[in-house]
Amino acid sequence: MNEKELLELIQDDENAELECKKSEKNLPNDLWKTYSAFANTNGGIILLGIEQKGYNFFVRGVQEVGKILRDFWSIINNINKISSNILRDSDAEVIEVDEKKVIKIFIPRAHRRQRPIYLGSNPIIGTYRRNYDGDYKCSEDEVKRMLADQSDFSQDEKILRNYTLEDINKESYERYRKRFSILKPTHPWINLDDKEFLLRIGGWGKDRENNVEGLTIAGLLMFGNEWEITKEVPEYFLDYREKSNSEDNTRWNDRVTSQDGTWSGNIFDFYFKIINKLTEDINIPFRLKGIVRKDDTSVHEAFREALANALIHADYYGKQGIVIEKYGNYFKFSNPGELRISVKQAIRGGISDPRNKNVFKMFSLIGIGERAGSGIENIYKVWNEQSWRKPEIIEKVQPDRTIMILRTISLLPEQSILVLKNTLGENLKSLSKDEVVALVAALEEGQITNTRLQILINKNSIEVNKILSSLIDKKLLKTEGQRRGTIYLLSNMFNHSSYLNENSINSEMNSINKELNSINNSDNSINNNEDIQKKLVNIAKKIENKKRVNLSLMEDIILELCEVKPMKLSELAKLLNRNGVGLRSNYLNKLVKQNKLKLLYPGQINHPKQAYVTDKSED
């Protein structure tokens, strides 16, 4: 790293993988917490000789470079102080900036076999991780999950004592064997008896050393009944939720859970119970040949990969279970347990490290999730081919969860481009494609962050920071929050009618109002209720005739209105005497992101009956 690159790095103060410490003459004591935190999360860079004051950074330099480096290597190699040194000699380097010396220490993400990296001799009290607030001490449960992931012994290989073939759901097992036979009609395993076949696929285990045999965890997960599974795996839970066309804001349009008692509740049946629900209304045709898809599109294959990925890589001993959600053109796959490789490695492909190797084997033998090490890579490839918004992978802690979000939405939707054209006119042509993507994302998703834009345009944090800064300089974006918590919103330019094409906006508003009148006439039970209308008007009167309104007051009023009844954008604009585009970009999108408001149609942003509702529910 040279001087220019270092200065760019410290200016990128949103980077969660950077820590600056003054350290003129001695190693700072808290350096080792950061070392542990970076190693146990996604890696990062520590800069010694940089002082932070508020949100500003100053190069102070390190005066005793030789002493500090000697102390650093001495401590990191002392197993009584630090559990493991995962650095190479080249990971610590000295950089000169304005004739001052700065020490840069690069800390990689530790391999799962090395984690946890901890201070002292006790991992339970000396393990740290990193989030957007900085370093934090891990809970005992987090440490135990890391210790469990160290082993190359797959968690689903465990043999269950006293479990026999009588403990599996016979119908599930027979369906699996039938599917296997259709796919592999000449396979030598077809004629094996049930126990031997189960042994070959990983559902039955034999421990010759201890003379023990029985059903494996994998066999129980794939073919067991839910009430038997939860005896061995207490946190086990499968949940499919769908809400796309229902106007009932309190219930799911369709829901399948492992514990409802109407089916086996195992992961094999869960997969086939919901896969068609996930893909049935995607506007890409496919055909069936017998019971096996032979002429799928790449999109259907990608959805199968995403669902299989959640089931194969889940930590079934982790909390909150597997949750699959569908909202029209928005899909969310969430499973307990963090990735066993980095997100970048998963997207790049080529590395296979499933948490449940036997579950992976059983699915792959029937043609599901068989892309070893390239499933996520393929999903990204397919989404790129469709010009859809890039998939998003999120790793959460406390508890550990991996979330994949798929949106079947164009990266540059026509309606969003129209809004930009109406607002910017000819100035739109002067923007780069990356800048346009950033503005569209801020419009469609309510906000944009450095991390999210990195995913959308495949550029690093520093490059993205320059793009966002350019849009701020052009007064197209504004910021909220500081440093790692910074979010970017559309600027007030999008709230001024003088910047908009009045004819197109008025035409759109008239169209919405006509539709609203039609809806109101057919829905007398709500909109003809004088008490409700009077209540709405009284709430809105709090800011009547006020051009400037305090941000928090406006948000409170919007929440009050949307608590009375679901409010369309046009209704809010009329009641509050505000421009609809400005209301959405400055208030509504933000409140949705904060889970204070929710959409009546979460996965269909442009649904003709879209409305906002105050969210009083608890997760």
XYZ file of C-alpha atoms in Angstrom, residues 271-596:
326
model
C -38.147 -28.803 -0.089
C -40.716 -30.371 -2.419
C -43.638 -28.866 -0.531
C -42.506 -25.286 -1.195
C -40.274 -25.250 -4.300
C -43.210 -24.901 -6.714
C -44.764 -22.246 -4.483
C -41.551 -20.238 -4.783
C -41.392 -20.356 -8.569
C -44.983 -20.822 -9.758
C -45.629 -17.216 -10.798
C -42.219 -16.231 -12.139
C -42.705 -15.056 -15.716
C -40.248 -17.564 -17.171
C -41.843 -20.770 -18.517
C -40.674 -24.306 -17.804
C -41.911 -27.800 -18.646
C -42.121 -31.037 -16.694
C -41.254 -34.504 -17.948
C -42.809 -37.048 -15.629
C -42.138 -35.815 -12.096
C -38.686 -34.446 -12.864
C -37.990 -31.108 -14.484
C -36.066 -31.612 -17.693
C -36.410 -28.293 -19.429
C -35.985 -25.766 -16.648
C -34.801 -22.260 -17.150
C -31.656 -21.143 -15.397
C -33.822 -18.985 -13.099
C -35.752 -21.988 -11.775
C -32.476 -23.816 -11.275
C -31.118 -20.840 -9.327
C -34.143 -20.854 -7.002
C -33.607 -24.556 -6.350
C -29.966 -23.826 -5.551
C -30.958 -21.049 -3.129
C -33.439 -23.246 -1.243
C -31.068 -26.225 -1.138
C -28.262 -23.937 0.014
C -30.271 -22.854 3.075
C -31.084 -26.472 3.991
C -27.574 -27.833 3.372
C -25.603 -25.110 5.166
C -27.920 -24.493 8.131
C -26.697 -24.960 11.680
C -29.675 -26.958 12.910
C -28.538 -26.479 16.502
C -28.640 -22.697 16.010
C -31.554 -20.452 16.894
C -34.609 -19.223 14.955
C -34.760 -22.009 12.362
C -34.879 -21.832 8.567
C -37.213 -19.151 7.227
C -38.070 -18.804 3.526
C -40.112 -15.718 2.584
C -41.738 -14.688 -0.677
C -43.144 -11.226 -1.372
C -44.042 -11.080 -5.060
C -40.699 -10.187 -6.630
C -38.699 -10.289 -3.380
C -37.399 -13.563 -1.902
C -35.541 -14.100 1.362
C -33.714 -17.287 2.401
C -32.567 -17.238 6.028
C -30.847 -20.003 7.961
C -29.072 -20.303 11.335
C -25.278 -20.356 11.221
C -22.760 -18.129 9.473
C -21.032 -19.030 6.220
C -18.016 -21.308 6.681
C -16.168 -19.327 3.997
C -16.232 -15.585 3.288
C -19.043 -14.028 1.252
C -16.531 -13.091 -1.452
C -15.305 -16.682 -1.686
C -18.885 -17.960 -1.883
C -19.697 -15.586 -4.760
C -16.431 -16.377 -6.535
C -17.128 -20.117 -6.288
C -14.819 -23.102 -6.401
C -14.775 -23.828 -2.642
C -17.205 -26.324 -1.139
C -17.501 -26.529 2.653
C -21.052 -27.633 3.535
C -21.928 -27.738 7.214
C -24.040 -30.876 6.632
C -22.093 -33.106 4.240
C -24.506 -36.027 4.282
C -27.548 -33.814 3.720
C -25.643 -32.300 0.792
C -24.882 -35.796 -0.536
C -28.499 -36.967 -0.258
C -29.852 -33.910 -2.080
C -27.172 -34.044 -4.791
C -27.930 -37.728 -5.501
C -31.414 -36.667 -6.644
C -30.166 -33.703 -8.662
C -30.597 -30.935 -6.079
C -27.783 -28.637 -4.940
C -25.276 -30.652 -6.934
C -23.110 -27.669 -7.892
C -20.403 -28.281 -5.301
C -18.835 -24.935 -4.465
C -20.554 -23.048 -7.300
C -24.221 -22.791 -6.301
C -24.087 -19.177 -5.107
C -21.767 -18.254 -7.978
C -24.376 -19.614 -10.395
C -27.192 -17.642 -8.748
C -25.229 -14.412 -9.227
C -24.509 -15.373 -12.840
C -28.180 -16.024 -13.604
C -29.311 -12.755 -11.993
C -26.704 -10.893 -14.037
C -27.984 -12.531 -17.244
C -31.503 -11.356 -16.411
C -30.235 -7.810 -15.635
C -31.916 -8.101 -12.243
C -30.750 -6.370 -9.112
C -27.816 -8.336 -7.715
C -28.465 -10.887 -4.972
C -27.565 -9.822 -1.468
C -25.882 -12.026 1.144
C -25.967 -10.805 4.739
C -24.225 -12.388 7.718
C -25.748 -11.518 11.084
C -24.492 -12.205 14.584
C -26.188 -12.620 17.953
C -27.476 -15.112 16.850
C -25.493 -16.199 13.807
C -27.604 -16.199 10.655
C -26.972 -16.185 6.925
C -29.517 -14.395 4.748
C -29.760 -14.392 0.963
C -32.103 -11.882 -0.680
C -33.148 -12.322 -4.313
C -35.076 -9.622 -6.156
C -36.579 -10.329 -9.569
C -36.475 -6.602 -10.258
C -34.643 -4.834 -13.063
C -31.442 -3.097 -12.041
C -32.789 0.010 -13.793
C -36.633 -0.121 -13.789
C -38.342 2.059 -16.376
C -40.511 3.805 -13.797
C -37.479 4.795 -11.719
C -35.633 6.057 -14.789
C -38.725 8.133 -15.636
C -38.613 9.745 -12.178
C -34.931 10.594 -12.683
C -35.633 12.030 -16.145
C -38.493 14.148 -14.844
C -36.306 15.458 -12.033
C -32.926 15.885 -13.728
C -33.854 16.459 -17.355
C -30.799 16.584 -19.624
C -28.497 16.430 -16.587
C -29.269 12.720 -16.326
C -27.075 12.103 -19.381
C -24.031 13.482 -17.570
C -24.222 10.794 -14.865
C -22.252 7.571 -15.075
C -24.092 4.241 -15.086
C -22.870 3.578 -11.537
C -24.274 6.920 -10.373
C -27.627 6.124 -11.988
C -27.681 2.701 -10.304
C -27.038 4.395 -6.940
C -29.916 6.860 -7.441
C -32.304 4.140 -8.608
C -31.428 1.987 -5.593
C -32.029 4.939 -3.259
C -35.402 5.504 -4.930
C -36.509 1.854 -5.044
C -35.111 0.674 -1.701
C -35.601 3.912 0.238
C -31.898 4.366 0.894
C -28.487 3.173 -0.225
C -25.384 2.333 1.776
C -21.758 1.926 0.801
C -21.972 -1.822 1.400
C -25.158 -2.272 -0.652
C -23.777 -0.291 -3.601
C -20.588 -2.380 -3.528
C -22.775 -5.412 -4.206
C -24.824 -3.728 -6.931
C -21.906 -2.429 -9.008
C -19.137 -4.842 -7.936
C -16.693 -2.183 -6.738
C -14.761 -1.787 -3.511
C -15.578 0.498 -0.602
C -13.187 3.279 -1.650
C -14.484 3.366 -5.248
C -18.082 3.383 -4.029
C -17.316 6.160 -1.557
C -16.137 8.345 -4.467
C -19.373 7.688 -6.374
C -21.548 8.553 -3.384
C -19.469 11.650 -2.594
C -19.864 12.790 -6.206
C -23.651 12.472 -5.958
C -23.617 14.475 -2.728
C -21.519 17.174 -4.400
C -24.096 17.282 -7.195
C -26.818 17.642 -4.536
C -28.555 14.465 -5.703
C -28.057 12.550 -2.444
C -28.032 13.538 1.209
C -26.732 11.628 4.210
C -28.043 10.521 7.569
C -25.874 9.053 10.321
C -22.112 9.072 10.591
C -19.233 6.822 9.639
C -20.242 3.149 9.545
C -23.880 4.016 10.161
C -24.148 6.402 7.191
C -27.118 5.950 4.871
C -27.768 7.916 1.680
C -31.188 9.250 0.703
C -32.446 11.116 -2.337
C -31.910 14.821 -1.842
C -34.612 17.457 -1.487
C -34.225 18.116 -5.205
C -36.653 15.237 -5.718
C -39.144 17.046 -3.472
C -39.348 20.285 -5.469
C -42.032 20.427 -8.107
C -39.983 22.942 -10.115
C -37.606 20.104 -10.957
C -40.395 17.744 -12.028
C -42.259 17.354 -15.264
C -45.562 18.726 -13.998
C -47.652 17.202 -16.786
C -46.404 13.647 -16.226
C -46.604 13.878 -12.425
C -50.054 15.472 -12.464
C -51.236 12.892 -14.968
C -49.973 10.127 -12.720
C -51.600 11.687 -9.643
C -54.919 12.150 -11.482
C -54.813 8.515 -12.545
C -54.169 7.406 -8.972
C -56.933 9.657 -7.650
C -59.423 8.232 -10.170
C -58.504 4.740 -9.101
C -58.724 5.774 -5.463
C -62.229 7.169 -6.019
C -63.246 3.892 -7.618
C -61.843 1.917 -4.701
C -63.460 4.246 -2.178
C -66.873 3.905 -3.830
C -66.681 0.120 -3.586
C -65.323 0.084 -0.039
C -67.916 1.975 1.968
C -67.071 0.045 5.112
C -63.872 2.050 5.487
C -63.627 5.179 3.382
C -67.231 6.316 3.811
C -66.920 6.167 7.550
C -67.154 9.808 8.576
C -65.503 9.198 11.930
C -62.370 7.818 10.307
C -62.222 10.652 7.777
C -62.684 13.215 10.527
C -59.923 11.587 12.558
C -57.527 11.700 9.599
C -58.258 15.371 8.951
C -57.753 16.263 12.621
C -54.363 14.545 12.664
C -53.261 16.335 9.492
C -54.375 19.721 10.894
C -51.345 19.699 13.204
C -49.208 20.902 10.287
C -51.889 22.676 8.271
C -50.495 25.617 6.257
C -46.942 24.969 7.521
C -44.315 24.926 4.783
C -41.496 23.829 7.089
C -42.141 21.001 9.515
C -39.764 19.362 11.964
C -38.624 15.954 10.662
C -39.703 13.998 13.752
C -43.096 15.746 13.863
C -43.802 14.872 10.231
C -42.826 11.246 10.852
C -45.087 11.070 13.929
C -48.039 12.431 11.973
C -47.484 9.974 9.115
C -47.381 7.105 11.607
C -50.592 8.361 13.263
C -52.380 8.529 9.912
C -51.223 5.086 8.817
C -52.320 3.610 12.133
C -55.903 4.712 11.509
C -56.081 2.924 8.125
C -53.825 1.826 5.246
C -52.879 5.058 3.463
C -52.078 5.345 -0.235
C -49.360 7.761 -1.300
C -51.901 10.012 -2.998
C -54.042 10.132 0.175
C -51.083 11.154 2.299
C -50.007 13.766 -0.239
C -53.486 15.303 -0.276
C -53.975 15.286 3.511
C -50.518 16.695 4.237
C -50.490 19.086 1.276
C -47.134 17.735 0.130
C -45.673 16.436 -3.114
C -45.993 12.640 -3.297
C -42.505 12.000 -4.663
C -40.969 14.047 -1.860
C -43.045 12.304 0.801
C -41.906 8.923 -0.427
C -38.203 9.737 -0.755
C -37.850 11.847 2.406
C -40.144 10.089 4.875
C -41.986 6.956 3.785
C -39.046 4.934 2.471
C -37.057 5.709 5.612
C -39.914 4.686 7.927
C -40.325 1.422 6.016
C -36.609 0.714 6.374
C -36.855 1.380 10.116
C -39.768 -1.105 10.346
C -42.059 1.666 11.592
